Tab-separated table of C-alpha atoms and ligand atoms in Angstrom:
chain	number	residue	atom	x	y	z
A	161	MET	CA	0.255	-0.017	0.344
A	162	GLU	CA	0.993	3.180	-0.785
A	163	THR	CA	2.105	5.571	2.755
A	164	ILE	CA	2.354	9.412	2.019
A	165	THR	CA	4.485	11.089	4.689
A	166	THR	CA	3.209	15.125	5.338
A	167	ASP	CA	3.480	17.633	8.357
A	168	VAL	CA	-0.013	17.808	8.700
A	169	ALA	CA	-2.911	15.306	8.207
A	170	VAL	CA	-6.266	17.251	8.820
A	171	VAL	CA	-8.374	14.254	8.321
A	172	GLY	CA	-12.821	15.190	7.364
A	173	LEU	CA	-12.865	18.170	4.499
A	174	GLY	CA	-16.110	19.815	5.675
A	175	ALA	CA	-16.532	23.024	7.662
A	176	PHE	CA	-13.719	22.630	10.112
A	177	GLY	CA	-11.586	21.174	7.984
A	178	SER	CA	-11.368	22.852	4.990
A	179	ALA	CA	-10.488	25.544	6.549
A	180	ALA	CA	-7.746	23.855	8.358
A	181	PHE	CA	-6.977	22.850	5.016
A	182	TRP	CA	-6.413	26.161	3.520
A	183	ARG	CA	-4.769	27.652	6.093
A	184	LEU	CA	-1.819	25.339	6.438
A	185	ALA	CA	-1.069	24.740	3.069
A	186	ALA	CA	-1.682	28.782	2.280
A	187	ARG	CA	1.269	29.436	5.131
A	188	GLY	CA	3.012	27.275	3.370
A	189	VAL	CA	2.374	24.084	5.879
A	190	ASP	CA	3.540	20.658	3.839
A	191	VAL	CA	-0.701	19.294	4.643
A	192	VAL	CA	-2.410	16.246	3.459
A	193	GLY	CA	-6.614	16.068	3.960
A	194	ILE	CA	-8.539	12.987	3.498
A	195	GLU	CA	-11.919	13.572	3.002
A	196	ARG	CA	-14.341	10.604	2.934
A	197	PHE	CA	-16.830	12.352	0.138
A	198	GLY	CA	-16.354	15.423	-2.273
A	199	LEU	CA	-15.812	18.406	-1.196
A	200	GLY	CA	-18.854	20.536	-0.410
A	201	HIS	CA	-21.164	17.445	-0.329
A	202	PRO	CA	-25.063	16.842	1.426
A	203	LEU	CA	-24.131	14.080	3.875
A	204	GLY	CA	-22.418	15.466	6.391
A	205	SER	CA	-23.778	18.701	8.376
A	206	SER	CA	-22.824	21.656	5.884
A	207	HIS	CA	-25.347	21.283	2.900
A	208	GLY	CA	-28.238	23.161	2.560
A	209	VAL	CA	-27.681	26.209	0.755
A	210	THR	CA	-27.434	28.663	3.313
A	211	ARG	CA	-26.172	29.450	7.150
A	212	LEU	CA	-26.975	32.214	9.375
A	213	PHE	CA	-24.331	34.000	10.671
A	214	ARG	CA	-23.298	35.746	12.885
A	215	VAL	CA	-21.104	38.300	14.691
A	216	ALA	CA	-23.523	39.545	18.095
A	217	CYS	CA	-23.110	35.271	19.155
A	218	GLN	CA	-25.437	33.794	21.811
A	219	GLU	CA	-23.715	31.179	22.408
A	220	HIS	CA	-20.456	32.709	23.573
A	221	PRO	CA	-19.890	36.752	23.638
A	222	GLY	CA	-16.170	34.886	22.484
A	223	LEU	CA	-17.283	34.125	19.482
A	224	SER	CA	-17.544	37.270	17.715
A	225	ALA	CA	-13.393	37.399	16.876
A	226	VAL	CA	-14.426	34.075	15.213
A	227	ALA	CA	-16.417	35.289	13.120
A	228	ARG	CA	-15.139	38.170	11.901
A	229	LYS	CA	-11.920	36.122	11.531
A	230	SER	CA	-14.600	34.373	8.709
A	231	LEU	CA	-15.882	37.647	8.322
A	232	GLU	CA	-12.301	38.624	7.094
A	233	LEU	CA	-10.761	35.253	5.168
A	234	TRP	CA	-13.884	34.564	3.586
A	235	THR	CA	-14.746	38.293	1.933
A	236	ALA	CA	-10.437	37.880	0.222
A	237	LEU	CA	-11.114	34.925	-0.808
A	238	GLY	CA	-14.911	35.569	-2.137
A	239	ALA	CA	-12.692	39.050	-3.533
A	240	ALA	CA	-10.145	36.970	-5.353
A	241	ASN	CA	-12.618	34.435	-7.296
A	242	ASP	CA	-15.403	37.067	-8.085
A	243	GLU	CA	-17.796	35.494	-5.824
A	244	VAL	CA	-20.359	36.293	-2.474
A	245	TYR	CA	-19.597	33.493	0.240
A	246	VAL	CA	-21.502	36.569	3.118
A	247	ASN	CA	-24.510	38.536	3.046
A	248	GLN	CA	-24.832	40.854	4.861
A	249	VAL	CA	-28.344	41.454	5.042
A	250	GLY	CA	-28.207	41.187	9.173
A	251	CYS	CA	-29.859	39.513	11.375
A	252	VAL	CA	-32.660	40.434	13.277
A	253	SER	CA	-32.325	38.512	17.562
A	254	SER	CA	-35.858	38.792	19.597
A	255	GLY	CA	-38.072	37.838	22.270
A	256	ALA	CA	-37.658	38.789	25.773
A	257	PRO	CA	-35.335	41.359	26.830
A	258	THR	CA	-34.435	38.342	29.285
A	259	SER	CA	-34.723	35.566	26.365
A	260	ARG	CA	-30.784	33.640	24.855
A	261	PRO	CA	-31.849	35.196	21.651
A	262	VAL	CA	-31.837	39.229	23.272
A	263	ALA	CA	-29.485	39.084	26.196
A	264	GLY	CA	-27.143	37.255	24.344
A	265	ALA	CA	-26.390	39.232	21.584
A	266	ALA	CA	-27.298	42.253	23.407
A	267	LEU	CA	-23.608	40.936	25.761
A	268	ALA	CA	-21.726	39.676	23.045
A	269	ALA	CA	-21.965	43.297	21.264
A	270	LYS	CA	-21.436	45.285	25.113
A	271	THR	CA	-18.058	43.181	25.356
A	272	ALA	CA	-16.764	43.320	21.106
A	273	GLY	CA	-18.419	46.535	20.952
A	274	LEU	CA	-20.704	45.852	18.145
A	275	PRO	CA	-22.347	48.441	16.632
A	276	VAL	CA	-25.710	46.128	17.204
A	277	THR	CA	-29.380	48.468	17.188
A	278	HIS	CA	-32.069	47.864	19.531
A	279	LEU	CA	-36.089	47.592	19.645
A	280	ASP	CA	-38.322	48.503	21.094
A	281	HIS	CA	-41.268	46.601	21.381
A	282	GLU	CA	-42.860	48.808	19.069
A	283	GLN	CA	-40.222	49.422	16.841
A	284	PHE	CA	-39.952	45.729	15.754
A	285	THR	CA	-43.164	44.840	14.649
A	286	ALA	CA	-43.242	48.512	12.607
A	287	ALA	CA	-40.257	47.018	10.827
A	288	TYR	CA	-41.390	42.910	11.515
A	289	PRO	CA	-45.004	43.683	10.477
A	290	MET	CA	-44.825	39.553	9.798
A	291	TYR	CA	-44.251	38.004	13.097
A	292	ALA	CA	-47.316	37.735	15.463
A	293	GLU	CA	-49.492	36.390	18.221
A	294	PRO	CA	-48.934	33.960	20.298
A	295	GLY	CA	-45.464	34.278	18.726
A	296	ILE	CA	-44.284	37.565	20.313
A	297	ASP	CA	-46.112	39.543	23.265
A	298	GLU	CA	-46.761	42.363	24.352
A	299	ASN	CA	-42.716	41.915	25.802
A	300	THR	CA	-40.840	41.620	22.040
A	301	VAL	CA	-38.299	43.510	21.326
A	302	ALA	CA	-34.915	42.625	19.251
A	303	VAL	CA	-32.069	43.413	18.473
A	304	PHE	CA	-30.291	44.020	15.210
A	305	ASP	CA	-26.954	42.754	13.710
A	306	PRO	CA	-25.982	43.991	11.487
A	307	GLU	CA	-22.887	42.965	10.663
A	308	ALA	CA	-25.009	39.305	10.315
A	309	GLY	CA	-26.821	38.175	7.434
A	310	ILE	CA	-26.564	34.606	5.251
A	311	CYS	CA	-22.926	31.738	4.758
A	312	TYR	CA	-23.664	29.827	1.988
A	313	PRO	CA	-21.464	26.385	3.272
A	314	GLU	CA	-21.060	24.242	0.260
A	315	ARG	CA	-20.141	27.241	-1.656
A	316	ALA	CA	-17.650	28.223	1.094
A	317	VAL	CA	-16.555	24.547	1.632
A	318	ARG	CA	-16.351	24.416	-2.064
A	319	ALA	CA	-13.966	27.268	-2.277
A	320	GLN	CA	-12.415	26.883	0.887
A	321	GLY	CA	-10.788	22.587	0.305
A	322	GLU	CA	-9.461	24.605	-3.808
A	323	ALA	CA	-7.927	27.233	-2.476
A	324	GLY	CA	-5.861	24.446	0.266
A	325	ILE	CA	-4.995	22.726	-3.437
A	326	ALA	CA	-4.535	25.887	-5.336
A	327	ALA	CA	-1.466	26.676	-2.402
A	328	GLY	CA	-0.188	22.658	-2.496
A	329	GLY	CA	-2.151	21.046	-0.403
A	330	ARG	CA	-3.259	17.281	-1.578
A	331	ALA	CA	-6.147	16.651	-1.258
A	332	LEU	CA	-7.235	13.400	-0.953
A	333	LEU	CA	-11.279	12.621	-2.069
A	334	ASP	CA	-13.324	9.260	-1.490
A	335	THR	CA	-11.008	8.310	0.634
A	336	ARG	CA	-12.348	6.762	3.975
A	337	VAL	CA	-10.244	7.616	7.192
A	338	THR	CA	-10.776	3.791	8.871
A	339	SER	CA	-8.087	4.898	11.899
A	340	ILE	CA	-5.435	7.033	13.152
A	341	GLU	CA	-2.746	5.442	15.014
A	342	PHE	CA	0.077	7.319	16.581
A	343	THR	CA	3.340	6.742	17.024
A	344	ASP	CA	6.545	8.156	19.270
A	345	ALA	CA	6.717	10.052	15.433
A	346	GLY	CA	3.178	11.736	15.106
A	347	VAL	CA	0.184	9.984	13.463
A	348	ARG	CA	-0.243	7.200	11.175
A	349	VAL	CA	-3.864	7.931	8.904
A	350	LEU	CA	-5.336	4.417	7.795
A	351	THR	CA	-7.361	4.449	5.199
A	352	PRO	CA	-8.057	1.256	2.564
A	353	THR	CA	-6.207	2.570	-0.272
A	354	VAL	CA	-3.235	4.787	1.448
A	355	ILE	CA	-1.107	4.890	4.057
A	356	ILE	CA	-0.899	8.709	5.758
A	357	GLU	CA	2.354	9.288	8.372
A	358	ALA	CA	1.939	13.097	9.645
A	359	LYS	CA	3.259	14.579	12.879
A	360	GLN	CA	0.185	15.889	13.762
A	361	VAL	CA	-2.986	15.072	12.845
A	362	ILE	CA	-5.940	17.080	12.969
A	363	VAL	CA	-9.474	15.770	13.565
A	364	SER	CA	-12.252	17.677	11.670
A	365	THR	CA	-15.013	14.593	11.506
A	366	GLY	CA	-18.228	16.866	12.428
A	367	ALA	CA	-21.157	14.846	13.781
A	368	TRP	CA	-18.340	11.443	12.685
A	369	ASN	CA	-16.165	12.259	15.484
A	370	LYS	CA	-16.342	9.973	17.778
A	371	LYS	CA	-15.258	7.145	14.692
A	372	LEU	CA	-11.347	7.410	15.508
A	373	LEU	CA	-11.853	9.775	19.248
A	374	PRO	CA	-14.222	7.577	20.918
A	375	GLU	CA	-13.812	9.731	24.313
A	376	LEU	CA	-15.029	12.783	22.860
A	377	PRO	CA	-18.742	13.323	24.478
A	378	LEU	CA	-20.120	13.803	21.247
A	379	GLY	CA	-23.706	13.599	20.880
A	380	PRO	CA	-24.180	13.813	17.130
A	381	ARG	CA	-28.161	14.598	16.501
A	382	ARG	CA	-30.654	14.586	12.738
A	383	THR	CA	-32.209	17.646	12.046
A	384	PRO	CA	-34.275	18.618	9.097
A	385	LEU	CA	-33.936	21.765	7.237
A	386	PHE	CA	-37.007	23.081	6.078
A	387	TRP	CA	-38.009	25.158	3.361
A	388	TRP	CA	-41.427	27.330	2.958
A	389	LYS	CA	-43.014	29.866	1.156
A	390	PRO	CA	-45.935	32.621	1.835
A	391	LYS	CA	-49.607	31.811	1.463
A	392	ASP	CA	-50.852	32.974	-1.742
A	393	ASP	CA	-52.610	36.657	0.006
A	394	ALA	CA	-49.500	37.558	2.389
A	395	THR	CA	-48.919	41.137	2.988
A	396	SER	CA	-45.587	41.436	4.802
A	397	SER	CA	-42.621	40.655	2.011
A	398	PHE	CA	-41.052	37.577	2.528
A	399	ASP	CA	-38.586	38.717	0.827
A	400	LEU	CA	-34.185	38.033	2.350
A	401	SER	CA	-34.214	42.421	2.441
A	402	SER	CA	-36.821	42.878	4.156
A	403	PHE	CA	-37.077	39.022	6.347
A	404	PRO	CA	-32.866	39.155	7.086
A	405	ALA	CA	-31.787	35.880	9.498
A	406	PHE	CA	-33.188	35.592	12.777
A	407	ILE	CA	-33.329	33.981	15.401
A	408	HIS	CA	-36.083	34.058	17.732
A	409	GLU	CA	-37.765	32.496	20.729
A	410	LEU	CA	-41.240	32.380	21.341
A	411	PRO	CA	-43.277	33.620	24.662
A	412	ASP	CA	-42.910	29.801	25.813
A	413	GLY	CA	-38.905	29.693	25.431
A	414	ARG	CA	-38.775	27.783	22.251
A	415	HIS	CA	-36.806	28.464	19.437
A	416	LEU	CA	-36.777	29.926	15.238
A	417	TRP	CA	-33.879	30.596	13.574
A	418	GLY	CA	-34.350	31.433	9.457
A	419	HIS	CA	-34.034	33.972	6.854
A	420	GLY	CA	-36.146	35.965	3.723
A	421	SER	CA	-36.267	33.865	0.674
A	422	SER	CA	-32.863	35.110	-1.612
A	423	GLU	CA	-31.572	32.767	-5.038
A	424	ASP	CA	-34.205	29.639	-4.133
A	425	HIS	CA	-36.653	31.430	-3.581
A	426	LEU	CA	-37.740	29.902	-0.518
A	427	ILE	CA	-37.953	31.266	3.052
A	428	LYS	CA	-35.753	28.637	5.891
A	429	ILE	CA	-37.877	28.193	9.378
A	430	GLY	CA	-35.959	25.652	11.836
A	431	MET	CA	-36.373	25.534	15.293
A	432	GLU	CA	-33.981	25.110	18.065
A	433	ASP	CA	-33.428	23.393	21.328
A	434	SER	CA	-36.011	20.688	20.962
A	435	GLU	CA	-34.801	17.865	21.982
A	436	ALA	CA	-38.250	15.750	21.263
A	437	PRO	CA	-37.957	14.367	18.169
A	438	PHE	CA	-34.386	14.341	17.581
A	439	THR	CA	-32.628	12.300	19.003
A	440	ALA	CA	-28.795	11.311	18.904
A	441	ILE	CA	-27.929	8.971	16.075
A	442	ASP	CA	-25.143	7.214	14.440
A	443	ALA	CA	-22.955	9.386	11.654
A	444	ASP	CA	-23.154	5.856	9.624
A	445	THR	CA	-27.188	5.117	9.191
A	446	VAL	CA	-29.108	8.299	9.966
A	447	ASP	CA	-32.082	8.344	8.424
A	448	ARG	CA	-31.956	9.604	5.998
A	449	TYR	CA	-35.385	9.437	4.955
A	450	VAL	CA	-38.376	12.726	5.843
A	451	HIS	CA	-41.017	11.234	7.540
A	452	PRO	CA	-44.040	13.907	7.893
A	453	HIS	CA	-45.407	13.678	10.708
A	454	GLU	CA	-42.321	13.038	12.772
A	455	ASP	CA	-40.363	15.871	11.095
A	456	ILE	CA	-42.673	18.675	10.222
A	457	ASP	CA	-45.677	18.086	12.448
A	458	GLN	CA	-44.146	20.198	15.226
A	459	LEU	CA	-42.611	22.679	13.425
A	460	SER	CA	-45.628	22.852	11.384
A	461	SER	CA	-47.593	23.995	14.732
A	462	TRP	CA	-45.005	26.702	15.541
A	463	ILE	CA	-44.677	28.671	12.743
A	464	ALA	CA	-48.477	28.690	12.560
A	465	ASP	CA	-48.031	30.813	15.775
A	466	THR	CA	-45.724	32.737	15.154
A	467	PHE	CA	-45.723	33.719	10.497
A	468	PRO	CA	-49.656	33.176	10.212
A	469	GLU	CA	-48.650	34.502	6.434
A	470	ILE	CA	-46.352	31.815	5.560
A	471	ASP	CA	-47.929	28.164	4.843
A	472	PRO	CA	-47.370	26.045	7.991
A	473	THR	CA	-47.350	22.767	5.020
A	474	PRO	CA	-42.962	22.793	4.080
A	475	VAL	CA	-42.459	22.905	0.626
A	476	LYS	CA	-38.702	21.057	0.930
A	477	VAL	CA	-37.409	18.999	4.149
A	478	ILE	CA	-33.576	18.071	4.414
A	479	PRO	CA	-32.199	15.745	7.666
A	480	CYS	CA	-29.326	17.141	7.953
A	481	MET	CA	-27.015	16.075	11.163
A	482	VAL	CA	-25.459	18.660	14.425
A	483	THR	CA	-22.750	17.242	16.534
A	484	ASN	CA	-23.832	19.279	19.837
A	485	SER	CA	-21.522	19.032	23.387
A	486	PRO	CA	-22.304	18.825	26.653
A	487	ASP	CA	-22.061	22.909	27.603
A	488	GLY	CA	-22.793	24.301	23.477
A	489	GLN	CA	-19.534	25.148	22.702
A	490	PHE	CA	-16.848	24.133	20.501
A	491	LEU	CA	-14.444	21.620	20.900
A	492	VAL	CA	-10.817	23.059	19.471
A	493	GLY	CA	-7.679	22.399	20.408
A	494	ARG	CA	-4.596	19.861	22.044
A	495	PRO	CA	-7.124	16.975	23.908
A	496	GLY	CA	-4.635	15.937	27.183
A	497	ASP	CA	-2.046	18.413	25.562
A	498	ASP	CA	-0.723	15.547	22.572
A	499	PRO	CA	1.531	17.506	20.618
A	500	ARG	CA	0.071	14.841	18.075
A	501	LEU	CA	-3.989	15.669	18.026
A	502	ILE	CA	-5.788	18.901	17.075
A	503	ILE	CA	-9.785	17.963	17.246
A	504	ALA	CA	-12.051	20.360	15.957
A	505	GLY	CA	-16.352	19.768	16.079
A	506	GLY	CA	-18.879	19.834	18.889
A	507	ASP	CA	-20.606	22.460	15.934
A	508	HIS	CA	-23.182	22.296	18.463
A	509	GLY	CA	-25.482	23.984	15.994
A	510	HIS	CA	-23.938	27.076	15.362
A	511	GLY	CA	-19.507	26.484	13.658
A	512	PHE	CA	-21.103	26.776	9.760
A	513	LYS	CA	-20.031	30.995	9.944
A	514	HIS	CA	-17.045	29.967	12.952
A	515	ALA	CA	-15.808	27.503	9.987
A	516	ALA	CA	-12.736	29.570	7.949
A	517	GLY	CA	-12.022	31.462	11.707
A	518	VAL	CA	-11.528	28.067	12.615
A	519	GLY	CA	-9.350	26.583	10.331
A	520	GLU	CA	-7.284	29.982	11.626
A	521	LEU	CA	-7.216	29.327	14.086
A	522	LEU	CA	-6.138	24.969	13.911
A	523	ALA	CA	-3.673	26.430	11.567
A	524	GLN	CA	-1.950	28.031	14.094
A	525	LEU	CA	-2.030	25.123	17.243
A	526	ALA	CA	-0.072	23.776	14.905
A	527	THR	CA	2.603	25.456	12.954
A	528	GLY	CA	3.222	26.867	16.874
A	529	GLU	CA	1.585	30.471	16.501
A	530	GLU	CA	-0.020	33.010	18.571
A	531	LEU	CA	-3.426	32.490	18.065
A	532	TYR	CA	-5.833	35.468	17.189
A	533	ALA	CA	-8.369	35.277	19.716
A	534	ASP	CA	-8.959	33.938	23.385
A	535	ILE	CA	-11.274	30.017	23.255
A	536	GLU	CA	-10.684	28.664	25.978
A	537	PHE	CA	-14.565	28.135	26.650
A	538	MET	CA	-13.088	26.020	23.955
A	539	ASN	CA	-10.408	24.158	24.819
A	540	PRO	CA	-11.524	20.166	24.747
A	541	ASN	CA	-9.591	19.444	28.039
A	542	ARG	CA	-12.501	21.323	30.199
A	543	PHE	CA	-13.455	17.344	30.091
A	544	GLU	CA	-11.856	15.143	31.782
A	545	GLU	CA	-12.755	12.162	30.035
A	546	VAL	CA	-10.786	13.807	27.158
A	547	ALA	CA	-7.333	15.400	29.188
A	548	ALA	CA	-7.391	11.569	30.785
A	549	ALA	CA	-7.574	9.852	27.971
A	550	ARG	CA	-5.582	11.444	25.705
A	551	ARG	CA	-3.372	10.673	28.566
A	552	VAL	CA	-3.546	7.126	28.834
A	553	ALA	CA	-2.977	6.796	25.343
A	554	THR	CA	0.372	8.852	25.791
A	555	ALA	CA	1.137	6.429	28.715
A	556	VAL	CA	0.854	3.422	26.548
B	1336	FAD	C1	-30.523	22.262	10.360
B	1336	FAD	C2	-28.818	22.825	10.976
B	1336	FAD	C3	-29.164	24.401	10.435
B	1336	FAD	C4	-27.785	24.589	11.361
B	1336	FAD	N1	-28.019	26.542	11.086
B	1336	FAD	C5	-26.836	27.074	11.552
B	1336	FAD	C6	-26.572	28.193	11.386
B	1336	FAD	O1	-28.235	29.525	10.522
B	1336	FAD	N2	-25.477	28.628	10.808
B	1336	FAD	C7	-23.926	27.852	11.590
B	1336	FAD	O2	-23.477	29.254	11.411
B	1336	FAD	N3	-24.139	27.643	11.908
B	1336	FAD	C8	-25.308	26.939	11.734
B	1336	FAD	N4	-25.213	25.106	11.825
B	1336	FAD	C9	-24.061	24.480	11.523
B	1336	FAD	C10	-23.292	24.230	10.795
B	1336	FAD	O3	-24.022	23.566	10.095
B	1336	FAD	C11	-22.163	23.225	10.950
B	1336	FAD	O4	-21.828	23.823	12.687
B	1336	FAD	C12	-21.276	22.257	10.812
B	1336	FAD	O5	-21.446	22.456	9.319
B	1336	FAD	C13	-20.293	21.275	11.473
B	1336	FAD	O6	-19.028	20.804	9.746
B	1336	FAD	P1	-17.961	19.684	11.095
B	1336	FAD	O7	-16.050	21.091	9.601
B	1336	FAD	O8	-17.336	19.923	12.505
B	1336	FAD	O9	-18.157	19.211	9.255
B	1336	FAD	P2	-18.919	18.465	8.329
B	1336	FAD	O10	-19.324	19.713	7.815
B	1336	FAD	O11	-19.908	17.686	8.217
B	1336	FAD	O12	-17.774	18.112	8.210
B	1336	FAD	C14	-16.880	16.645	7.907
B	1336	FAD	C15	-16.462	16.155	7.205
B	1336	FAD	O13	-15.390	14.643	8.139
B	1336	FAD	C16	-15.447	14.161	7.006
B	1336	FAD	N5	-15.663	12.788	7.345
B	1336	FAD	C17	-16.970	12.116	8.148
B	1336	FAD	N6	-15.394	10.896	8.817
B	1336	FAD	C18	-14.032	10.510	8.120
B	1336	FAD	C19	-14.199	9.250	7.673
B	1336	FAD	N7	-13.619	8.472	8.709
B	1336	FAD	N8	-12.108	10.184	6.889
B	1336	FAD	C20	-12.554	10.825	5.515
B	1336	FAD	N9	-13.802	12.235	6.082
B	1336	FAD	C21	-14.244	11.778	6.689
B	1336	FAD	C22	-17.201	13.703	6.121
B	1336	FAD	O14	-17.654	13.255	5.298
B	1336	FAD	C23	-17.004	15.353	6.271
B	1336	FAD	O15	-16.449	16.069	4.919
B	1336	FAD	C24	-26.538	24.206	11.141
B	1336	FAD	C25	-26.479	23.025	11.241
B	1336	FAD	C26	-27.927	21.655	11.169
B	1336	FAD	C27	-27.816	20.429	10.802
C-alpha cells in the first residue's frame, strides 16, 4: 500500500477541516487532507444552501472574534474568486429582554463593541410585521446585528478546499480514514488505499468525530432543514431584505431561526433547542428519509403560531446533522495537550459561520503561532474524560 508522508494530516474536509487545510496550505505547510466524500457534499453537516451568519453570538461573547475572522477570510477569498460567501443582510435576535437571543446578542455586542441596534416592541413590530401573537407578545424586543446575514456552506467548503489545493495542499477525496495510530514520531492515518504518516493530525470529522476518537463527549443528532413559502394572500414581504436572518424566542421559550427568500425564492425556517423528536444518532446510519408527521408537525404548529402569513406546510425538507457538546461550546484544541493531535468539533448547530475562523485557529495551533483570539472556552480538556483518555493513550 502507498505511504504518503506529510507534516499535518487533516481528516475530514467539511466546514472546519477544509478551512484548516486551506489556512495551513496558505502558510506553505506540507498538509494532506483526507475526505471520505467530495468537497461540498450533502451527507454531513454542511449542506442546504445557506446558514445564518451572526457576529453578536448569543452562544458565547468570545465567538464574535471568530465570526469576524471568518468574515475577513471569506471576503478576501470571495474577492479572489469573484464570489460572495457572506451576504450581510443583518440578523434580528428577538424575544423577551431576558431571552437567550436578545440578552445573548446584547452581551456579545457589549463585550466586543459591536454596532448593534436595539429595537423596542413598537420598533420591532413596525419593522417586522410578519410576526404575530401568540408567537410574540407585548414583551418582545429585538437586537439587530448589521454585520450578520447568511453564508453558503457548499460553496464555501468547495472554495476553501480548492484554495488549499491551489496553495499546494494535497487532498485525498473519496477516501475514508478507518483509524489513527499514534506513534513516537507522530501519527499514522489509515485508509483502505493509502497510509498517511504525519507529525500531527487534525480530526475534523463532524458528526463522525466519535468514530475516530470515542472519548469525545459528543452527541450527533439528526436535524432536518425546512423551506417554506408565503400564503397567496400574504401582505408582508418575505424577501431576504425585508425578512433578514433571525433567531426568535417565543414567549414560552421555544426557538425559531431562519431567513427570508433569496436565490431559491423560498423562506428557510427551522427550530432550535428541541431535544424531541430529534435523538442522538450514529452518523453512518442516520435516517435520510423525511417523515411527514414526526419531522414536520411540531415546527408547522410553531410557524402557524408566529408567522400566520406563511403556509405551514413545508415546500422542502432535507435531513442534516448537528453534533452537540455537553455545554454547547465547540471542542477546538489539543486533547490531553498531545502534540500529535488537534480536534475541531462539537459544532452544536452554530458552527458554520465560524468555519474559516476556526480553520485559522487550527492552523495557528498546528504551527505553534500565537492565536488571534482567546479560545479557552473551546478547550477540549475542560472535559476530564478527553484529557484523561489522551494521557492514558500517551502513557501506553
Ligand atoms: C439544520 C442545521 C442548521 C444549522 N444552522 C446553522 C446556522 O444557521 N449557522 C451556523 O453557523 N451553523 C449552522 N449549523 C451548523 C453548521 O452547519 C455546522 O456547525 C458545520 O457544518 C459543522 O462542520 P464540521 O466541519 O464539524 O462538519 P462537516 O462539515 O460535516 O465535516 C465533516 C467532514 O468529515 C468527513 N468525514 C467523516 N468521517 C470521515 C472519515 N472517517 N474519513 C474521512 N472523512 C471523514 C465528512 O464526510 C465531512 O465532510 C446548522 C446545522 C444544521 C444541521
